[in-house]
Coordinates of C-alpha atoms in Angstrom, one line a residue:
X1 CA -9.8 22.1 22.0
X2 CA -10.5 22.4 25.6
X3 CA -8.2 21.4 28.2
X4 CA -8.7 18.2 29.7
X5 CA -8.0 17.5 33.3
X6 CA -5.8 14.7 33.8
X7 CA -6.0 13.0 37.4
X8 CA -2.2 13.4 38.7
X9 CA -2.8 11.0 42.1
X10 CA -5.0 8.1 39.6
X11 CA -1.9 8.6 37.3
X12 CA 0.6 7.9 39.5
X13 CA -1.3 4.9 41.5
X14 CA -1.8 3.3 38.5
X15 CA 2.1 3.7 37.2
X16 CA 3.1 2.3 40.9
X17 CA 0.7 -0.9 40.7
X18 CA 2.1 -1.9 37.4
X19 CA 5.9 -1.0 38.5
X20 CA 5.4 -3.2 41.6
X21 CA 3.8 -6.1 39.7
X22 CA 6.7 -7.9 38.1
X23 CA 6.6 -8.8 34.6
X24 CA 9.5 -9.6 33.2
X25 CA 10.1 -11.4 29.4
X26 CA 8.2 -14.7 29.2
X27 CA 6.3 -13.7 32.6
X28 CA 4.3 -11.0 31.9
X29 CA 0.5 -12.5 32.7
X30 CA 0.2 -10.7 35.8
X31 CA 0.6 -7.5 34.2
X32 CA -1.8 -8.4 31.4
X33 CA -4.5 -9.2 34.3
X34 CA -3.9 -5.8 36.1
X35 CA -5.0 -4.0 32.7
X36 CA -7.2 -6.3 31.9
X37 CA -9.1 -5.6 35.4
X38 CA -8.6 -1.9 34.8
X39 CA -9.9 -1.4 31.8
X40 CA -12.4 -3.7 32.2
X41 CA -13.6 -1.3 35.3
X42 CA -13.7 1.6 32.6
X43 CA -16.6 -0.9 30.6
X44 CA -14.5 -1.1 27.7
X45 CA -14.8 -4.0 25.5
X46 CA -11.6 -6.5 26.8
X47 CA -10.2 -9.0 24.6
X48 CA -7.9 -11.4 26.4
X49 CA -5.3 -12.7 23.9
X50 CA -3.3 -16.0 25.6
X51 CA 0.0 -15.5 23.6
X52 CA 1.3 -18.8 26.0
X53 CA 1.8 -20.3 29.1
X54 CA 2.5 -17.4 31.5
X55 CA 2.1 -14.2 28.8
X56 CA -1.0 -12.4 27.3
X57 CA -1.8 -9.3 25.5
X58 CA -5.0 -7.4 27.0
X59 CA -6.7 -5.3 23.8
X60 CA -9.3 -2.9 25.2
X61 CA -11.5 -1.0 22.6
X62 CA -13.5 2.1 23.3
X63 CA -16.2 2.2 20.3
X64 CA -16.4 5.5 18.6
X65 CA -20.1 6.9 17.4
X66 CA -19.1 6.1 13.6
X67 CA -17.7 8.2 10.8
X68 CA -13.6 8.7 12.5
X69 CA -10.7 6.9 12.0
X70 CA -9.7 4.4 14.8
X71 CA -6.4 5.0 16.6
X72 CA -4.1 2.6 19.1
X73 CA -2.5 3.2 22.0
X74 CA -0.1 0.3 21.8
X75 CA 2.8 -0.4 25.0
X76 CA 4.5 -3.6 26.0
X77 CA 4.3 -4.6 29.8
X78 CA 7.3 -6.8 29.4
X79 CA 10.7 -5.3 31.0
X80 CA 14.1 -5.6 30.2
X81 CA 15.4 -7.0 33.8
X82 CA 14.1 -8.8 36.3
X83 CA 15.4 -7.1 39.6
X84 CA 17.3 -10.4 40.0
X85 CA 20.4 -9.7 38.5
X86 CA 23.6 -9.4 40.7
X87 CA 24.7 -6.5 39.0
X88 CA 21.1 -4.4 39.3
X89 CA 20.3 -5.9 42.9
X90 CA 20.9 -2.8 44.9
X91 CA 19.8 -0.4 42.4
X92 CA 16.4 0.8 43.6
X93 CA 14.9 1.8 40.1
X94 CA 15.9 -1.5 38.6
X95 CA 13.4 -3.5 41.4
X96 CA 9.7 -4.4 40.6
X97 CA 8.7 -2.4 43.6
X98 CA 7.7 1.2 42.5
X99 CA 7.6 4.1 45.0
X100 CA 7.4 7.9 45.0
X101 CA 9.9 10.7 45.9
X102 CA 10.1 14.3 45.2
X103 CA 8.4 14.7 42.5
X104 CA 9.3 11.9 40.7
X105 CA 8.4 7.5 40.2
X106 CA 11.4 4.8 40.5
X107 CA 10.7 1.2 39.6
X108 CA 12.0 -1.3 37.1
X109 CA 10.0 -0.6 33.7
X110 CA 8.4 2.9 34.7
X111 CA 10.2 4.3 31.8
X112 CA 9.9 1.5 29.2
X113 CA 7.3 1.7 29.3
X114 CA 5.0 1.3 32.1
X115 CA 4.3 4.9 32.6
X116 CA 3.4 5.0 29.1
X117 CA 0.8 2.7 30.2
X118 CA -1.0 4.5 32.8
X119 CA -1.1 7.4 30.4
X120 CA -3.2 5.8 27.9
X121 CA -5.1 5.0 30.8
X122 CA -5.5 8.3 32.2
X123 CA -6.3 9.8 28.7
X124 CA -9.0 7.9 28.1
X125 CA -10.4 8.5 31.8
X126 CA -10.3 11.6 30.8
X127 CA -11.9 11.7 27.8
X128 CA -15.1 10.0 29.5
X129 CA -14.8 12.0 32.5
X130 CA -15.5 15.1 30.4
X131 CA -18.1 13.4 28.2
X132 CA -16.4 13.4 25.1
X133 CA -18.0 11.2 22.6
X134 CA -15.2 10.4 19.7
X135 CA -16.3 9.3 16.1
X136 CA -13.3 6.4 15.5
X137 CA -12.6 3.7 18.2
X138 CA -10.0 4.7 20.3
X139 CA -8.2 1.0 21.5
X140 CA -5.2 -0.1 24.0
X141 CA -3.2 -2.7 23.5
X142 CA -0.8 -3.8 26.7
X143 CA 1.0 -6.7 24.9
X144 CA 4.1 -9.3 25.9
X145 CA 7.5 -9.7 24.7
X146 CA 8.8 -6.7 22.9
X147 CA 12.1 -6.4 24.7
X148 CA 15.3 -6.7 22.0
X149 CA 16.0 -10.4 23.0
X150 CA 15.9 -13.7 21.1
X151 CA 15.9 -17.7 21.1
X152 CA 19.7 -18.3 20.7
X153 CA 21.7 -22.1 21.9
X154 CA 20.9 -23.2 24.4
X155 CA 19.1 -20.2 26.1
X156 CA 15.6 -21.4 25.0
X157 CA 11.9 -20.5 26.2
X158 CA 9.2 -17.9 26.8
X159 CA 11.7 -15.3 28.7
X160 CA 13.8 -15.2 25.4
X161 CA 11.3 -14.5 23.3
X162 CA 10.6 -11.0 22.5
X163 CA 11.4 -8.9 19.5
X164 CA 7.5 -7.9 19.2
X165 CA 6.3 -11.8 20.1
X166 CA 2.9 -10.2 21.8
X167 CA 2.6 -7.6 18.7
X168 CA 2.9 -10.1 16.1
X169 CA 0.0 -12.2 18.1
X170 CA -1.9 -9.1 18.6
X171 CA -2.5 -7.9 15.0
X172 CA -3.0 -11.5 13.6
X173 CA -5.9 -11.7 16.4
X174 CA -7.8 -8.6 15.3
X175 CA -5.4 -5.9 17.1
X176 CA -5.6 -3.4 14.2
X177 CA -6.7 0.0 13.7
X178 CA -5.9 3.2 11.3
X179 CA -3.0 4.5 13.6
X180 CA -1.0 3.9 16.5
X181 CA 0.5 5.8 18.9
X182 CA 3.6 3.9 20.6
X183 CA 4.4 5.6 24.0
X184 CA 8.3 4.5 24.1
X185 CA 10.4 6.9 25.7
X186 CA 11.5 9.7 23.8
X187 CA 11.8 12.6 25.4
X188 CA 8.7 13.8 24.0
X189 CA 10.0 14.1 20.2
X190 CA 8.0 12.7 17.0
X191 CA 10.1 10.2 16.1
X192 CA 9.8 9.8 12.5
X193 CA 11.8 6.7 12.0
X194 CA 13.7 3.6 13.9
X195 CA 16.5 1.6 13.2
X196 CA 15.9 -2.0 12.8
X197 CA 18.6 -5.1 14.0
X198 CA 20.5 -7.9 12.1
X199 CA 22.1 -10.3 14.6
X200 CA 25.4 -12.3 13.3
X201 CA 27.1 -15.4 14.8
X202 CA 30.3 -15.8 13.8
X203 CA 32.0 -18.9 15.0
X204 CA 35.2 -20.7 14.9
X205 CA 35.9 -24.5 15.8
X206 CA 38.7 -26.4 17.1
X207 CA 39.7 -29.8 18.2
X208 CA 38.1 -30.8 21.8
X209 CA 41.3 -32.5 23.9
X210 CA 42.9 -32.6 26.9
X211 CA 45.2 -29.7 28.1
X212 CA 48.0 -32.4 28.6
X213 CA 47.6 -33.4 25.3
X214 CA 47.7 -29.7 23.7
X215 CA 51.1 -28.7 23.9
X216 CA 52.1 -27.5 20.7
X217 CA 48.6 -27.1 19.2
X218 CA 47.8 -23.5 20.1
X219 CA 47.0 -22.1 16.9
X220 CA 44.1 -24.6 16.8
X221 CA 42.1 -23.4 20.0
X222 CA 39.0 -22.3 18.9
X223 CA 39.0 -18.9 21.4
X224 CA 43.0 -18.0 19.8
X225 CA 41.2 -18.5 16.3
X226 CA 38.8 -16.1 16.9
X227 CA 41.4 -13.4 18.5
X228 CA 41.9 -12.4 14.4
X229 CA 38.6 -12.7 13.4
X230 CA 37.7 -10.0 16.1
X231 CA 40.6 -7.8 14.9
X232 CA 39.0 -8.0 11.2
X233 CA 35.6 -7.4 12.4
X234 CA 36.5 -4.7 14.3
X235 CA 38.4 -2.8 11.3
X236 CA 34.8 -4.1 8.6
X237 CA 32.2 -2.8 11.4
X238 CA 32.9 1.5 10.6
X239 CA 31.9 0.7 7.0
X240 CA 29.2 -1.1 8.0
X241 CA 28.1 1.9 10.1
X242 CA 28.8 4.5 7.3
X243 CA 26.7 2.5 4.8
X244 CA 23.7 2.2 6.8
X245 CA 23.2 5.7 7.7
X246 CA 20.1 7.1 7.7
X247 CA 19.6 10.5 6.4
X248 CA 22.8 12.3 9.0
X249 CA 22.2 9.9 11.5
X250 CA 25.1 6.9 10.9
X251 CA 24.4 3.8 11.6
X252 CA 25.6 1.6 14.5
X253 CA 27.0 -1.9 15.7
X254 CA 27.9 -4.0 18.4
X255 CA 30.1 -7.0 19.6
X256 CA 26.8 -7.6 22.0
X257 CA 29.3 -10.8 23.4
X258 CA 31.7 -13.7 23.1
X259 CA 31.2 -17.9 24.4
X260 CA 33.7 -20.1 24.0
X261 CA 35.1 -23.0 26.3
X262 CA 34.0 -24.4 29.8
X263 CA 34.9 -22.4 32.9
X264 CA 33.9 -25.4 35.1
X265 CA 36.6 -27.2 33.2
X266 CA 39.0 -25.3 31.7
X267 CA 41.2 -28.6 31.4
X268 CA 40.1 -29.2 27.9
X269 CA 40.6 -26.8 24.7
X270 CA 37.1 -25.2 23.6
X271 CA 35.6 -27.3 20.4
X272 CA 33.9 -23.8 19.1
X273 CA 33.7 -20.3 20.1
X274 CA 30.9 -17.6 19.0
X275 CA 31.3 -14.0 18.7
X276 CA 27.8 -12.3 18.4
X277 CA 27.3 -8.9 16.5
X278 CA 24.1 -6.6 17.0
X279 CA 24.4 -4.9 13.1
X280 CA 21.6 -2.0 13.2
X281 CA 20.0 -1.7 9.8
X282 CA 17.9 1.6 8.7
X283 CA 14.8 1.7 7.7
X284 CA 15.2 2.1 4.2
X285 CA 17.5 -1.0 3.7
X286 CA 15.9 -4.1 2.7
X287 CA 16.8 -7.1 5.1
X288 CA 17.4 -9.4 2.7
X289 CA 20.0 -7.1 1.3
X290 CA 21.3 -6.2 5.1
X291 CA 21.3 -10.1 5.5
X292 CA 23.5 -10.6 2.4
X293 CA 25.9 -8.2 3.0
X294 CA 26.5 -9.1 6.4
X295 CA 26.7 -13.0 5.6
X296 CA 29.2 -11.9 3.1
X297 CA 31.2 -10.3 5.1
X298 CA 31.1 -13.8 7.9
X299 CA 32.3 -16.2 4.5
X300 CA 35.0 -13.9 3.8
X301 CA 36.7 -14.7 7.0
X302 CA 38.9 -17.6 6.7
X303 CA 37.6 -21.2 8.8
X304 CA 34.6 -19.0 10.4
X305 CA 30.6 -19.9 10.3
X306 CA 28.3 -17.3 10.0
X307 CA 24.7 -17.3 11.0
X308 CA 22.4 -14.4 10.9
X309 CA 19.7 -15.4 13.6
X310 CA 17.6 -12.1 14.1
X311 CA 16.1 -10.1 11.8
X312 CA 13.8 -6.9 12.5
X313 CA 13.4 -4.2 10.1
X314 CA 13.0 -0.5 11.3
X315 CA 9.5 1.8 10.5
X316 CA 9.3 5.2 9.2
X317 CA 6.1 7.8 9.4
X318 CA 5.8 10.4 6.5
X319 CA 6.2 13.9 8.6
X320 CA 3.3 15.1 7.0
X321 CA 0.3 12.1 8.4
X322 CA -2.1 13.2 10.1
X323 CA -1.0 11.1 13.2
X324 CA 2.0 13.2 12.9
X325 CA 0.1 16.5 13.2
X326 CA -2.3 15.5 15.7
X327 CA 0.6 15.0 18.1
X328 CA 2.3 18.0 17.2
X329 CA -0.7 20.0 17.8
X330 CA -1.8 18.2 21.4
X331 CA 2.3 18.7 22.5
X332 CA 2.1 22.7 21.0
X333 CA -1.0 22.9 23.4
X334 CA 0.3 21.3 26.5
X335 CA 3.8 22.6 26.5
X336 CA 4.0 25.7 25.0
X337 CA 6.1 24.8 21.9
X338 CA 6.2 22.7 19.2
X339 CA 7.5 19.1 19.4
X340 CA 11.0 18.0 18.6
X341 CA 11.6 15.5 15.7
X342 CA 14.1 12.2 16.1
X343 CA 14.9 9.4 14.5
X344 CA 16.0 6.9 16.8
X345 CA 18.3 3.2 16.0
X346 CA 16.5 1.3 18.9
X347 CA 13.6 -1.3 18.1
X348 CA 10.3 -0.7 18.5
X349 CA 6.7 -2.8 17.5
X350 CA 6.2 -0.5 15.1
X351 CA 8.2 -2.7 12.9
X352 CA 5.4 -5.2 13.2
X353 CA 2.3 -2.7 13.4
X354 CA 3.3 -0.2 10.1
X355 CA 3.7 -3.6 8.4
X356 CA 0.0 -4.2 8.9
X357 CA -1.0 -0.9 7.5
X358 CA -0.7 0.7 10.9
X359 CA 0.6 4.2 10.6
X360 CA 2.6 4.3 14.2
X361 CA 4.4 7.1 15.6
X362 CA 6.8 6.3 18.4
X363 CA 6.1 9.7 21.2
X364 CA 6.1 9.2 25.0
X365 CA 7.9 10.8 28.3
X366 CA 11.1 10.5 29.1
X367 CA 13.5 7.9 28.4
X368 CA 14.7 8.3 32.5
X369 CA 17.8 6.7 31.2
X370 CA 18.9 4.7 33.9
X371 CA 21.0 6.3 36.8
X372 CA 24.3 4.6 38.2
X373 CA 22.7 4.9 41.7
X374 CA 19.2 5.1 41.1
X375 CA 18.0 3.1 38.0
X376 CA 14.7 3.8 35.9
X377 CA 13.0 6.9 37.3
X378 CA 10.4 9.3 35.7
X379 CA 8.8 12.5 36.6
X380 CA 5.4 12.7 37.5
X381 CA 4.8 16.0 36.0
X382 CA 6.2 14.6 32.6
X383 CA 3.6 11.7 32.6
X384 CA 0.7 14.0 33.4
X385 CA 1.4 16.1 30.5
X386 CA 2.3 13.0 28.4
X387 CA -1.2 11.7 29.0
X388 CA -2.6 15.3 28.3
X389 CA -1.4 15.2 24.9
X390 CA -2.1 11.2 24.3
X391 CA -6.0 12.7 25.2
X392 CA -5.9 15.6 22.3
X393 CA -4.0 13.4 19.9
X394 CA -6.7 11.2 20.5
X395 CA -9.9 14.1 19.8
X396 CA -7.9 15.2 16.7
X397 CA -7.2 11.8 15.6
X398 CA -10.3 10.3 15.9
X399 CA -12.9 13.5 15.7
X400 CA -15.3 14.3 18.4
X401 CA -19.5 13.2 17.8

């Protein structure tokens, strides 16, 4: 196929307007507007999907001449900070404000997945920049809220609502097509398969009195009670990992974090205490047996509730789809070699989209893991030739009129 010229400076304008253009879980309807504007500019046909107050997907669709299988482009515009933090304040690349600088793009989301983004963007400008005519519609889908985070307590609203909120919305409103192409960052590898998560509560109660009154009633302080049930979770979590390997990747777990008591008044004993796990779960283990086995393991533990509160299964993509190969053969053609393959045990929507019949393959840029000093940052040359192959995935894919 012939080489297509991507636009390096429309690239990179683009990737900065979305960095600086905050959009952060629950608040991601100004990002949503920028595409929809964009692509709207491009004459594609723009559905505007209102997922709620404050958040909407934007599902563009370039119609193919007939006769070709239809293929997504499918990124979320939600990001996993806001800038606000304490901890992230001073960190340039964790700051809704993108800017340039040697070679490269800093900015909170640039990496996941912003850039990813533009590239679909770029690809198709491309594309119709050249004249290519394909067969099968080639669609984007910017959607909200697919961020690892969830409804829990008291922390309740649109900001805590992610886990693929805007891709469930999305293919029940029409968002479907043969195949998808999810640009996450990977380091440019095929990945073949994700992890999914199973989050545990485990929680232990107490009496609720005043500290002058406790003396002698230690032992029944709902933060000493769960000291023990940390050390036995600790010593059940390596099995968990060895049995929910995948393949020779081993599985992985988390004590993602600990509430109990009041620090504003510490002079009464905390009535309960929650220890929360993030259990990953492969893609080939049913949740409903993950969900057993970890509820199991909660009830063993002596006076402790257990509540499994999130669960997202994981997606696989047989090595030998045609998805699959049209990648391989865009990367071959841009970079000079062959694509790595991956399996990673992070969460993407292609837990919700594969479970539609939407063959997705997670393949973007890379993941610009985040710098002590410098926070999410991205090369530019790595997005223009991650939009190059998105374009020739896109011809082989969906076949050229």
């Amino acid at each position: 196929m012939s080489e297509l010229l991507i636009d390096e400076r429309r690239l990179v304008d683009l990737a900065l307007r979305l960095v600086s253009t905050p959009s952060f879980t629950g608040s991601e309807q100004a990002a949503a507007e920028l595409m929809r504007e964009e692509l709207d500019g491009l004459g594609l046909q723009v559905q505007w999907q209102q997922v709620e107050d404050g958040r909407a997907n934007v599902l563009a669709t370039w119609p193919g001449a007939g006769g070709g299988p239809s293929l997504m482009f499918n990124g979320h515009t939600d990001t996993s900070y806001s800038g606000r933090e304490p901890w992230l304040r001073d960190i340039p690349g964790f700051q809704p404000d993108g800017f340039e600088r040697d070679g490269r793009i800093y900015g909170l989301g640039i990496s996941n997945m912003k850039g990813a983004l533009a590239c679909y963007v770029e690809a198709l400008r491309a594309l119709m920049d050249q004249g290519v005519r394909l067969k099968g519609d080639l669609m984007i889908a910017a959607v909200a809220g697919e961020i690892e985070k969830t409804q829990q307590g008291d922390d309740q609203g649109a900001e805590f609502r992610g886990y693929a909120a805007g891709s469930r919305y999305l293919v029940t409103h029409g968002g479907v097509a043969d195949m998808c192409i999810l640009g996450e960052p990977t380091e440019n590898k095929v990945v073949l398969a994700h992890f999914g998560s199973l989050w545990l509560r485990l929680s232990t109660n107490g009496p609720f009195i005043h500290t002058a009154f406790s003396s002698g009633r230690q032992d029944e302080n709902s933060i000493v009670r769960m000291g023990p049930v940390l050390e036995q979770v600790l010593e059940w979590l390596p099995s968990w990992e060895e049995r929910m390997s995948y393949g020779d990747v081993r599985g992985v777990a988390n004590v993602g974090g600990i509430e109990g008591g009041f620090g504003w008044r510490a002079s009464r004993t905390p009535h309960r205490t929650d220890l929360f796990l993030d259990l990953r779960v492969p893609p080939d283990v049913a949740m409903p047996e993950a969900k057993r086995e970890a509820l199991e393991f909660g009830r063993s533990l002596d006076g402790v509730e257990a509540e499994v509160y999130v669960t997202a299964p994981g997606a696989t993509i047989d090595e030998g789809h045609p998805l699959v190969g049209a990648i391989d053969e865009s990367h071959a053609e841009v970079f000079g070699s062959p694509p790595e393959r991956d399996v990673v045990r992070w969460f993407s929507d292609a837990s919700v989209l594969t479970r539609y019949g939407i063959e997705t393959v997670n393949y973007g840029t890379s993941s610009g893991l985040p710098d002590a000093e410098l926070g999410e940052n991205l090369a530019i040359d790595g997005l223009v030739k991650t939009a190059a192959v998105y374009a020739g995935a896109a011809m082989r894919t969906c076949g050229v009129a």
